[in-house]
């Protein structure tokens, strides 16, 4: 088991490293006009040269990457070119908002999609049809459009929720819950419809396995077969779906935060992108990929725990 | 049960692609025909065609240029000039919607094209040649799949500036693993098929094998995948534009949404049109993908019916069947004089309702009985209905199966009374495990891989007999040694994948007798085992019969097993009972031609040395 964990951890770090190299070189490959972007069109060539030297842009790419990497290993992701705020600080103040939403949505998706998916697989009939239609509708409307619809109808037209949030870290919990409700719903609808559909197929597949028939022949009740055996065997498929949805959600949350004006990672990332604030973009990419890798690692471990065959190897 | 096959368009569907490729144009045309018969498919195609036409002729149809702004007429309501009104800069919404369609559809096409251009060849190569290429591509795939799409597009935007085309190329690369994985698994599943081998033997080059055989297999799944990916591309492209990170000179649905959202307090209708256009287009793509998948699945979709179809089965109408029983009603009394039989099957018919309303019968007019201490063999080829008969006694037929005729009784009580269209689960669930038990055919697939063998033996005893866990554990140990397992403790603690097939079959037999049943139904209990283990398992069943005085129904295709073990035998063919009698009579003096043929073919496999002699002798005799 420990070897299994170390192997997964190792391959996760390799992926993280590969992504950092790839992203860094991609971002800085066309960095010729960065100094002009920062200083504006009036800047003289001397001023530009000074700025480039200040940002380290006059050095060869591998040297720059190496200095970024050594900094990153110490927790220093560089400073924003426009606000001079350390990237690590900027991320630290915004990540709690983003991750609260993402993980709240994840947990809710896991619960709701499992309940609906299992019901559709077991009951079939109309429940099944509703899930199928729901999956088509969910696939047809992108999450951010759902967000826009929710704001327009529930917040602006009906006034049930705050449309935008001026939430500060010290605000009471109830204010947080109220302003995060709509964004979380917008985040999770696609996940629930898609996830329920996938869990339904996984459960149906398990219900048709030979061992389920044998368990029935032994006199084990349907409820126990479903909760102990079928759900457990279908869980790896469900976890994989969930981890893929998390990856999608880390992108989707950027737009959702923009719609609801939440002080999360999204607005930071969008502003940095349009200003070509490369250290911030780099920080955002590395943080999200690190989250993905961590969650994938957890999913692998859970699968190992669920499946004795994986555990042994 | 075709519905249970992977239903997501994002998962590979090699099995469903295969028939289209293998049988060529005939099947393809019926797939198309089925697609055109599906109303949702037609609606989807009409919407997509309409969108495409609007996009292609945008320059002709649009009354204004996409960026033409009439500053004196901002946020105007629809009128005869601006049929959908104007936005905050006085630009015509209808015109921008058309140009937006053009750009959106083109960008989706570009993205899918890039993804196919990368994923398809890579998947073909990885699937066909495997080895290092596959290992490396798998690694790249795992990296690409751990990158959130929108974050990558933000990076691309920061590096290369606001270009829809660069963004879509990048997203195409990012999403290419979905084609890669689909193609690879499809290719892997057919790579070793006989017809590919045949092609190779007949001297075709690898290239022409790939293009001719394998490409035709992956074609259909790729079309389905493309519909899904085009939808995702439209969504993410619009998301990027909505964030204001696109090219400001271009009209797109995402930009229009953003514009509408800024003016949501003044004119929320500005949001409506681009949102509708997106939902319609992506929805049509999703529906089209579903429709193609449905068309590919075989037409034999089984309908879930609560009631049997009346009038399709002559026997149920002709026979003086009593009124249909409610499944909660007390079972009617069985025919006098039959109470002493352990199990009695009378004129049993089992069928599956088909989509066209007919019933496909798999068991028809089958009658037999089993007494205590007796081993009855049910012999027949695969598809003869012998397993379906066995499962109807156990009450473990698939949900869609219907008892279309006859009855089943156990110890003088009906488990399927005459007129009932399904086996009475209320009555059978009390019997299953306790009085009637089951030994399956495939030892490995019949144990849950996630639980230890001990758990799977102990739990039924605790549930069915209500004994404490400790007692059940010691009984399980004894059972394991009873069925000839040398080290019961080790097997008890093992997971199913840690024991051999023969061992697993012994475990299943131990499980079947753990609650001391009166009837054991064994479905081909030796077929999946090595020859050396087969004899042991048969000895075991024989010994159980005499020790516990139980009745056994042995389903098999092997007359050798019947001769070795059974007292009486029934022969089945095409769902019907052909012949019945004592083993001695049937083996020595088979009356029916089918039994003779079956016996002849069985003997061939049994005695390799005398094979030629015995088969020619049989052939001459018949």
XYZ file of N, CA and C in Angstrom, chain A residues 11-209:
597
model
N 4.380 10.043 -9.529
C 3.926 10.365 -10.887
C 3.161 11.683 -10.888
N 2.476 11.995 -9.770
C 1.805 13.289 -9.664
C 2.804 14.438 -9.716
N 3.908 14.295 -8.997
C 4.927 15.354 -8.996
C 5.542 15.513 -10.385
N 5.757 14.392 -11.087
C 6.318 14.463 -12.433
C 5.384 15.248 -13.350
N 4.064 14.950 -13.231
C 3.091 15.673 -14.056
C 3.133 17.160 -13.728
N 3.174 17.479 -12.421
C 3.216 18.873 -12.004
C 4.438 19.580 -12.606
N 5.572 18.902 -12.560
C 6.806 19.465 -13.115
C 6.664 19.672 -14.626
N 6.167 18.644 -15.313
C 6.014 18.746 -16.764
C 5.097 19.913 -17.130
N 4.000 20.050 -16.390
C 3.070 21.141 -16.684
C 3.740 22.486 -16.437
N 4.547 22.580 -15.378
C 5.179 23.868 -15.074
C 6.153 24.256 -16.192
N 6.929 23.299 -16.697
C 7.850 23.601 -17.802
C 7.068 24.060 -19.022
N 6.070 23.263 -19.354
C 5.255 23.538 -20.548
C 4.621 24.922 -20.473
N 3.985 25.210 -19.334
C 3.287 26.479 -19.181
C 4.264 27.638 -19.208
N 5.361 27.480 -18.515
C 6.331 28.579 -18.430
C 6.833 28.952 -19.815
N 7.256 27.932 -20.581
C 7.815 28.219 -21.896
C 6.753 28.768 -22.842
N 5.551 28.250 -22.712
C 4.443 28.731 -23.543
C 4.151 30.202 -23.250
N 4.117 30.532 -21.961
C 3.766 31.895 -21.561
C 4.838 32.892 -21.990
N 6.107 32.503 -21.811
C 7.167 33.487 -22.002
C 7.726 33.480 -23.418
N 7.211 32.581 -24.268
C 7.764 32.441 -25.609
C 7.558 33.726 -26.410
N 6.461 34.436 -26.122
C 6.192 35.655 -26.901
C 6.196 36.864 -25.986
N 7.194 36.899 -25.113
C 7.165 37.947 -24.089
C 7.866 39.228 -24.539
N 8.049 39.389 -25.865
C 8.761 40.563 -26.367
C 8.138 41.882 -25.974
N 6.808 41.903 -25.948
C 6.152 43.195 -25.771
C 5.708 43.447 -24.341
N 6.208 42.632 -23.413
C 5.720 42.739 -22.044
C 6.057 44.095 -21.418
N 7.312 44.509 -21.591
C 7.730 45.773 -20.978
C 6.901 46.927 -21.534
N 6.616 46.874 -22.830
C 5.805 47.936 -23.432
C 4.378 47.897 -22.880
N 3.879 46.693 -22.683
C 2.540 46.561 -22.106
C 2.459 47.244 -20.753
N 3.533 47.072 -19.977
C 3.503 47.600 -18.617
C 3.721 49.108 -18.611
N 4.707 49.550 -19.400
C 5.087 50.965 -19.334
C 4.248 51.834 -20.254
N 3.601 51.242 -21.210
C 2.781 52.028 -22.122
C 3.557 52.429 -23.366
N 2.852 53.050 -24.332
C 3.453 53.350 -25.634
C 4.483 54.476 -25.571
N 4.426 55.292 -24.507
C 5.313 56.454 -24.445
C 6.730 56.093 -24.016
N 6.929 54.892 -23.540
C 8.219 54.538 -22.956
C 9.343 54.568 -23.986
N 10.501 55.053 -23.555
C 11.667 55.077 -24.439
C 12.317 53.706 -24.447
N 13.125 53.406 -25.481
C 13.816 52.103 -25.531
C 14.652 51.862 -24.297
N 15.260 52.946 -23.713
C 16.086 52.751 -22.522
C 15.228 52.284 -21.353
N 14.095 52.972 -21.194
C 13.189 52.586 -20.105
C 12.740 51.134 -20.254
N 12.448 50.755 -21.524
C 12.020 49.379 -21.777
C 13.110 48.396 -21.367
N 14.355 48.730 -21.761
C 15.472 47.841 -21.456
C 15.630 47.681 -19.950
N 15.482 48.816 -19.238
C 15.615 48.767 -17.781
C 14.532 47.865 -17.185
N 13.286 48.054 -17.692
C 12.172 47.272 -17.175
C 12.389 45.773 -17.439
N 12.856 45.467 -18.680
C 13.078 44.059 -19.017
C 14.131 43.438 -18.102
N 15.182 44.232 -17.835
C 16.226 43.713 -16.952
C 15.654 43.496 -15.553
N 14.806 44.441 -15.122
C 14.206 44.361 -13.796
C 13.353 43.087 -13.652
N 12.627 42.762 -14.743
C 11.771 41.573 -14.710
C 12.554 40.301 -15.031
N 13.818 40.459 -15.395
C 14.626 39.288 -15.715
C 14.376 38.768 -17.112
N 13.707 39.578 -17.957
C 13.347 39.099 -19.291
C 14.541 39.059 -20.235
N 15.682 39.704 -19.804
C 16.850 39.714 -20.687
C 17.645 38.417 -20.561
N 17.270 37.606 -19.590
C 18.014 36.355 -19.402
C 17.430 35.250 -20.284
N 18.273 34.240 -20.602
C 17.753 33.130 -21.410
C 16.659 32.372 -20.653
N 15.769 31.773 -21.414
C 14.588 31.120 -20.868
C 14.894 30.075 -19.774
N 15.824 29.128 -20.005
C 16.087 28.111 -18.971
C 16.504 28.737 -17.643
N 17.287 29.830 -17.708
C 17.712 30.494 -16.479
C 16.505 31.049 -15.746
N 15.611 31.684 -16.519
C 14.412 32.264 -15.916
C 13.550 31.174 -15.283
N 13.413 30.055 -16.020
C 12.587 28.978 -15.474
C 13.184 28.453 -14.176
N 14.525 28.307 -14.199
C 15.179 27.757 -13.016
C 14.968 28.668 -11.818
N 15.059 29.975 -12.044
C 14.882 30.871 -10.901
C 13.417 30.852 -10.431
N 12.471 30.689 -11.391
C 11.059 30.563 -10.968
C 10.875 29.302 -10.133
N 11.502 28.206 -10.614
C 11.320 26.918 -9.946
C 11.881 26.951 -8.529
N 13.100 27.511 -8.380
C 13.689 27.531 -7.034
C 12.830 28.394 -6.111
N 12.303 29.487 -6.665
C 11.398 30.317 -5.862
C 10.151 29.539 -5.474
N 9.562 28.872 -6.478
C 8.296 28.156 -6.248
C 8.471 27.082 -5.185
N 9.632 26.412 -5.176
C 9.864 25.365 -4.189
C 9.918 25.938 -2.780
N 10.268 27.236 -2.674
C 10.275 27.882 -1.351
C 8.921 28.527 -1.057
N 7.967 28.379 -1.999
C 6.660 29.006 -1.782
C 6.572 30.414 -2.340
N 7.587 30.842 -3.092
C 7.577 32.186 -3.669
C 7.270 32.066 -5.155
N 6.062 32.511 -5.548
C 5.639 32.369 -6.951
C 5.897 33.648 -7.745
N 6.734 34.538 -7.206
C 7.000 35.784 -7.907
C 6.014 36.863 -7.514
N 6.156 38.064 -8.121
C 5.228 39.146 -7.814
C 4.506 39.577 -9.075
N 3.293 40.083 -8.869
C 2.511 40.571 -10.004
C 3.232 41.739 -10.654
N 3.246 41.781 -11.989
C 3.911 42.887 -12.682
C 3.125 44.177 -12.586
N 1.880 44.070 -12.278
C 1.053 45.269 -12.298
C 0.733 45.786 -10.913
N 0.519 44.897 -9.955
C 0.178 45.375 -8.610
C 1.341 45.215 -7.642
N 2.395 44.532 -8.070
C 3.561 44.257 -7.222
C 3.229 43.425 -5.999
N 2.024 42.876 -5.957
C 1.660 42.007 -4.845
C 2.268 40.626 -5.095
N 2.826 39.996 -4.061
C 3.329 38.628 -4.273
C 2.194 37.710 -4.740
N 2.491 36.889 -5.764
C 1.457 36.026 -6.341
C 0.881 35.077 -5.289
N 1.782 34.554 -4.428
C 1.329 33.605 -3.404
C 0.301 34.258 -2.483
N 0.543 35.539 -2.119
C -0.418 36.259 -1.261
C -1.753 36.440 -1.967
N -1.666 36.888 -3.238
C -2.884 37.144 -3.998
C -3.726 35.870 -4.067
N -3.062 34.752 -4.320
C -3.788 33.480 -4.394
C -4.374 33.108 -3.038
N -3.564 33.305 -1.974
C -3.994 32.864 -0.646
C -5.263 33.562 -0.195
N -5.434 34.843 -0.576
C -6.640 35.538 -0.125
C -7.861 35.120 -0.944
N -7.635 34.618 -2.150
C -8.767 34.332 -3.030
C -9.170 32.864 -3.096
N -8.186 32.005 -2.838
C -8.465 30.572 -2.967
C -9.583 30.087 -2.036
N -9.637 30.586 -0.761
C -10.705 30.072 0.117
C -12.093 30.244 -0.487
N -12.357 31.395 -1.101
C -13.674 31.629 -1.696
C -13.926 30.589 -2.787
N -12.949 30.464 -3.711
C -13.119 29.561 -4.845
C -13.285 28.125 -4.396
N -12.415 27.709 -3.485
C -12.429 26.301 -3.105
C -13.644 25.944 -2.258
N -14.139 26.919 -1.466
C -15.373 26.668 -0.724
C -16.475 26.285 -1.699
N -16.592 27.080 -2.770
C -17.641 26.800 -3.740
C -17.411 25.474 -4.441
N -16.173 25.272 -4.895
C -15.893 24.068 -5.685
C -16.148 22.811 -4.857
N -15.676 22.817 -3.616
C -15.839 21.590 -2.834
C -17.274 21.411 -2.345
N -17.937 22.545 -2.037
C -19.358 22.423 -1.693
C -20.108 21.796 -2.865
N -19.813 22.284 -4.075
C -20.493 21.756 -5.256
C -20.153 20.277 -5.461
N -18.875 19.936 -5.263
C -18.449 18.545 -5.437
C -19.208 17.601 -4.523
N -19.283 17.997 -3.226
C -19.936 17.123 -2.246
C -21.415 16.970 -2.589
N -22.038 18.113 -2.936
C -23.457 18.051 -3.275
C -23.684 17.199 -4.525
N -22.794 17.350 -5.518
C -22.932 16.539 -6.734
C -22.837 15.065 -6.376
N -21.839 14.727 -5.549
C -21.643 13.321 -5.188
C -22.911 12.752 -4.561
N -23.503 13.513 -3.645
C -24.687 12.998 -2.944
C -25.892 12.938 -3.877
N -26.197 14.082 -4.528
C -27.428 14.148 -5.323
C -27.341 13.215 -6.529
N -26.195 13.253 -7.226
C -26.074 12.424 -8.429
C -26.163 10.947 -8.083
N -25.588 10.557 -6.940
C -25.666 9.148 -6.551
C -27.106 8.748 -6.267
N -27.805 9.591 -5.494
C -29.196 9.260 -5.172
C -30.030 9.126 -6.440
N -29.914 10.126 -7.325
C -30.742 10.105 -8.536
C -30.322 8.961 -9.454
N -29.015 8.796 -9.611
C -28.517 7.762 -10.516
C -28.937 6.371 -10.062
N -28.818 6.111 -8.748
C -29.205 4.794 -8.232
C -30.709 4.587 -8.393
N -31.475 5.631 -8.086
C -32.930 5.509 -8.230
C -33.292 5.175 -9.671
N -32.644 5.848 -10.627
C -32.951 5.601 -12.037
C -32.574 4.181 -12.428
N -31.447 3.706 -11.897
C -30.986 2.365 -12.274
C -31.897 1.291 -11.683
N -32.374 1.524 -10.470
C -33.146 0.487 -9.801
C -34.612 0.535 -10.201
N -35.175 1.753 -10.202
C -36.612 1.872 -10.458
C -36.930 1.848 -11.947
N -35.962 2.302 -12.768
C -36.240 2.473 -14.201
C -37.511 3.302 -14.379
N -38.320 2.963 -15.389
C -39.588 3.660 -15.556
C -39.414 5.162 -15.671
N -40.320 5.925 -15.024
C -40.337 7.371 -15.227
C -39.119 8.046 -14.609
N -38.642 7.533 -13.479
C -37.462 8.148 -12.850
C -36.306 8.133 -13.853
N -36.166 6.975 -14.497
C -35.109 6.798 -15.469
C -35.263 7.794 -16.613
N -36.484 7.934 -17.086
C -36.713 8.843 -18.217
C -36.389 10.290 -17.830
N -36.783 10.672 -16.592
C -36.490 12.035 -16.134
C -34.974 12.254 -16.100
N -34.246 11.260 -15.610
C -32.787 11.395 -15.543
C -32.186 11.531 -16.945
N -32.698 10.748 -17.874
C -32.184 10.820 -19.249
C -32.434 12.194 -19.850
N -33.672 12.677 -19.664
C -33.999 13.991 -20.232
C -33.166 15.065 -19.531
N -33.038 14.933 -18.212
C -32.231 15.883 -17.453
C -30.806 15.932 -17.965
N -30.258 14.756 -18.302
C -28.881 14.704 -18.792
C -28.758 15.450 -20.114
N -29.771 15.319 -20.966
C -29.725 16.020 -22.262
C -29.788 17.533 -22.044
N -30.702 17.950 -21.166
C -30.828 19.387 -20.906
C -29.540 19.916 -20.270
N -29.017 19.162 -19.293
C -27.789 19.589 -18.629
C -26.629 19.705 -19.603
N -26.557 18.748 -20.547
C -25.482 18.799 -21.540
C -25.657 19.962 -22.497
N -26.921 20.415 -22.659
C -27.199 21.420 -23.685
C -26.921 22.839 -23.216
N -26.997 23.069 -21.918
C -26.837 24.444 -21.426
C -25.544 24.539 -20.624
N -24.572 25.310 -21.110
C -23.307 25.444 -20.379
C -23.539 26.024 -18.986
N -22.708 25.629 -18.026
C -22.860 26.049 -16.649
C -22.953 27.553 -16.470
N -22.139 28.302 -17.218
C -22.169 29.751 -16.987
C -23.463 30.368 -17.500
N -24.072 29.742 -18.520
C -25.362 30.242 -18.982
C -26.421 29.969 -17.922
N -26.314 28.803 -17.261
C -27.214 28.525 -16.140
C -27.039 29.585 -15.067
N -25.770 29.946 -14.792
C -25.489 31.001 -13.824
C -26.180 32.303 -14.204
N -26.053 32.676 -15.469
C -26.670 33.925 -15.941
C -28.181 33.872 -15.771
N -28.762 32.714 -16.125
C -30.211 32.574 -16.001
C -30.625 32.694 -14.530
N -29.866 32.033 -13.636
C -30.198 32.074 -12.208
C -30.155 33.507 -11.682
N -29.093 34.242 -12.040
C -28.980 35.625 -11.576
C -30.146 36.446 -12.100
N -30.412 36.295 -13.396
C -31.440 37.124 -14.007
C -32.801 36.858 -13.392
N -33.125 35.578 -13.239
C -34.465 35.246 -12.776
C -34.577 35.342 -11.252
N -33.733 34.615 -10.527
C -33.902 34.517 -9.069
C -33.410 35.759 -8.324
N -32.306 36.344 -8.802
C -31.750 37.467 -8.060
C -32.325 38.794 -8.541
N -32.290 39.019 -9.864
C -32.672 40.345 -10.348
C -34.188 40.495 -10.478
N -34.827 39.489 -11.096
C -36.276 39.619 -11.293
C -37.040 39.382 -9.986
N -36.686 38.321 -9.258
C -37.466 37.960 -8.078
C -36.842 38.471 -6.771
N -35.559 38.842 -6.818
C -34.914 39.401 -5.646
C -34.747 38.434 -4.481
N -34.694 37.140 -4.772
C -34.582 36.157 -3.690
C -33.159 36.063 -3.135
N -32.195 36.344 -3.984
C -30.796 36.232 -3.574
C -30.062 37.514 -3.962
N -28.929 37.783 -3.309
C -28.131 38.911 -3.772
C -27.561 38.595 -5.168
N -27.647 39.567 -6.076
C -27.190 39.329 -7.445
C -25.675 39.299 -7.499
N -25.072 40.285 -6.846
C -23.618 40.270 -6.782
C -23.241 40.288 -5.324
N -22.010 39.936 -5.062
C -21.635 39.790 -3.676
C -20.510 40.752 -3.357
N -20.685 41.522 -2.295
C -19.595 42.368 -1.817
C -19.119 41.768 -0.521
N -19.002 40.452 -0.540
C -18.732 39.725 0.692
C -17.289 39.975 1.128
N -17.106 40.171 2.421
C -15.743 40.313 2.932
C -15.458 39.130 3.853
N -14.188 38.818 4.039
C -13.852 37.629 4.830
C -14.488 37.622 6.207
N -14.752 38.807 6.794
C -15.286 38.843 8.148
C -16.796 38.762 8.236
N -17.463 38.653 7.101
C -18.921 38.685 7.101
C -19.491 37.480 7.831
N -20.716 37.605 8.382
C -21.301 36.458 9.103
C -21.583 35.291 8.154
N -21.630 34.106 8.744
C -21.778 32.896 7.950
C -23.036 32.921 7.095
N -24.121 33.479 7.668
C -25.373 33.469 6.914
C -25.242 34.272 5.625
N -24.512 35.386 5.686
C -24.300 36.193 4.482
C -23.502 35.401 3.452
N -22.520 34.659 3.929
C -21.724 33.814 3.036
C -22.604 32.788 2.342
N -23.396 32.091 3.158
C -24.236 31.033 2.593
C -25.165 31.609 1.537
N -25.777 32.777 1.878
C -26.735 33.374 0.960
C -26.070 33.764 -0.360
N -24.865 34.342 -0.270
C -24.263 34.788 -1.533
C -23.573 33.657 -2.288
N -23.309 32.569 -1.613
C -22.681 31.458 -2.346
C -23.698 30.447 -2.877
N -24.970 30.581 -2.439
C -25.956 29.582 -2.855
C -26.106 29.508 -4.373
N -26.405 30.648 -4.987
C -26.621 30.641 -6.439
C -25.372 30.209 -7.204
N -24.195 30.743 -6.887
C -23.007 30.273 -7.620
C -22.805 28.763 -7.504
N -23.036 28.233 -6.309
C -22.836 26.788 -6.151
C -23.865 26.019 -6.970
N -25.115 26.503 -6.978
C -26.132 25.820 -7.799
C -25.720 25.863 -9.271
N -25.271 27.041 -9.715
C -24.852 27.160 -11.112
C -23.722 26.191 -11.422
N -22.819 26.018 -10.446
C -21.683 25.115 -10.656
C -22.111 23.655 -10.717
N -23.132 23.315 -9.927
C -23.364 21.874 -9.746
C -24.395 21.274 -10.683
N -25.200 22.101 -11.356
C -26.300 21.512 -12.151
C -25.772 20.582 -13.247
N -24.817 21.050 -14.033
C -24.250 20.175 -15.067
C -23.680 18.910 -14.463
N -23.022 19.069 -13.311
C -22.396 17.926 -12.653
C -23.431 16.909 -12.201
N -24.554 17.407 -11.663
C -25.591 16.489 -11.180
C -26.219 15.738 -12.345
N -26.591 16.456 -13.414
C -27.272 15.771 -14.523
C -26.328 14.770 -15.189
N -25.105 15.210 -15.455
C -24.145 14.302 -16.091
C -23.763 13.161 -15.168
N -23.506 13.486 -13.900
C -23.065 12.478 -12.942
C -24.140 11.427 -12.697
N -25.401 11.865 -12.565
C -26.492 10.915 -12.331
C -26.562 9.918 -13.484
N -26.411 10.421 -14.683
C -26.447 9.572 -15.871
C -25.341 8.514 -15.835
N -24.135 8.964 -15.458
C -23.002 8.035 -15.435
C -23.150 7.013 -14.321
N -23.624 7.488 -13.154
C -23.775 6.576 -12.029
C -24.873 5.561 -12.344
N -25.916 6.021 -13.022
C -26.971 5.116 -13.450
C -26.386 3.981 -14.294
N -25.584 4.324 -15.304
C -25.016 3.262 -16.154
C -24.122 2.335 -15.346
N -23.325 2.921 -14.444
C -22.410 2.094 -13.658
C -23.185 1.121 -12.778
N -24.271 1.603 -12.165
C -25.055 0.743 -11.275
C -25.751 -0.351 -12.082
N -26.306 0.025 -13.241
C -26.988 -0.984 -14.063
C -25.994 -2.065 -14.471
N -24.796 -1.627 -14.831
C -23.768 -2.581 -15.245
C -23.465 -3.564 -14.106
N -23.367 -3.027 -12.882
C -23.073 -3.899 -11.744
C -24.251 -4.827 -11.434
N -25.473 -4.283 -11.556
C -26.647 -5.097 -11.231
C -26.745 -6.314 -12.147
N -26.137 -6.209 -13.329
C -26.208 -7.335 -14.259
C -25.052 -8.310 -14.090
N -24.167 -8.027 -13.148
C -23.034 -8.931 -12.952
C -23.509 -10.251 -12.336
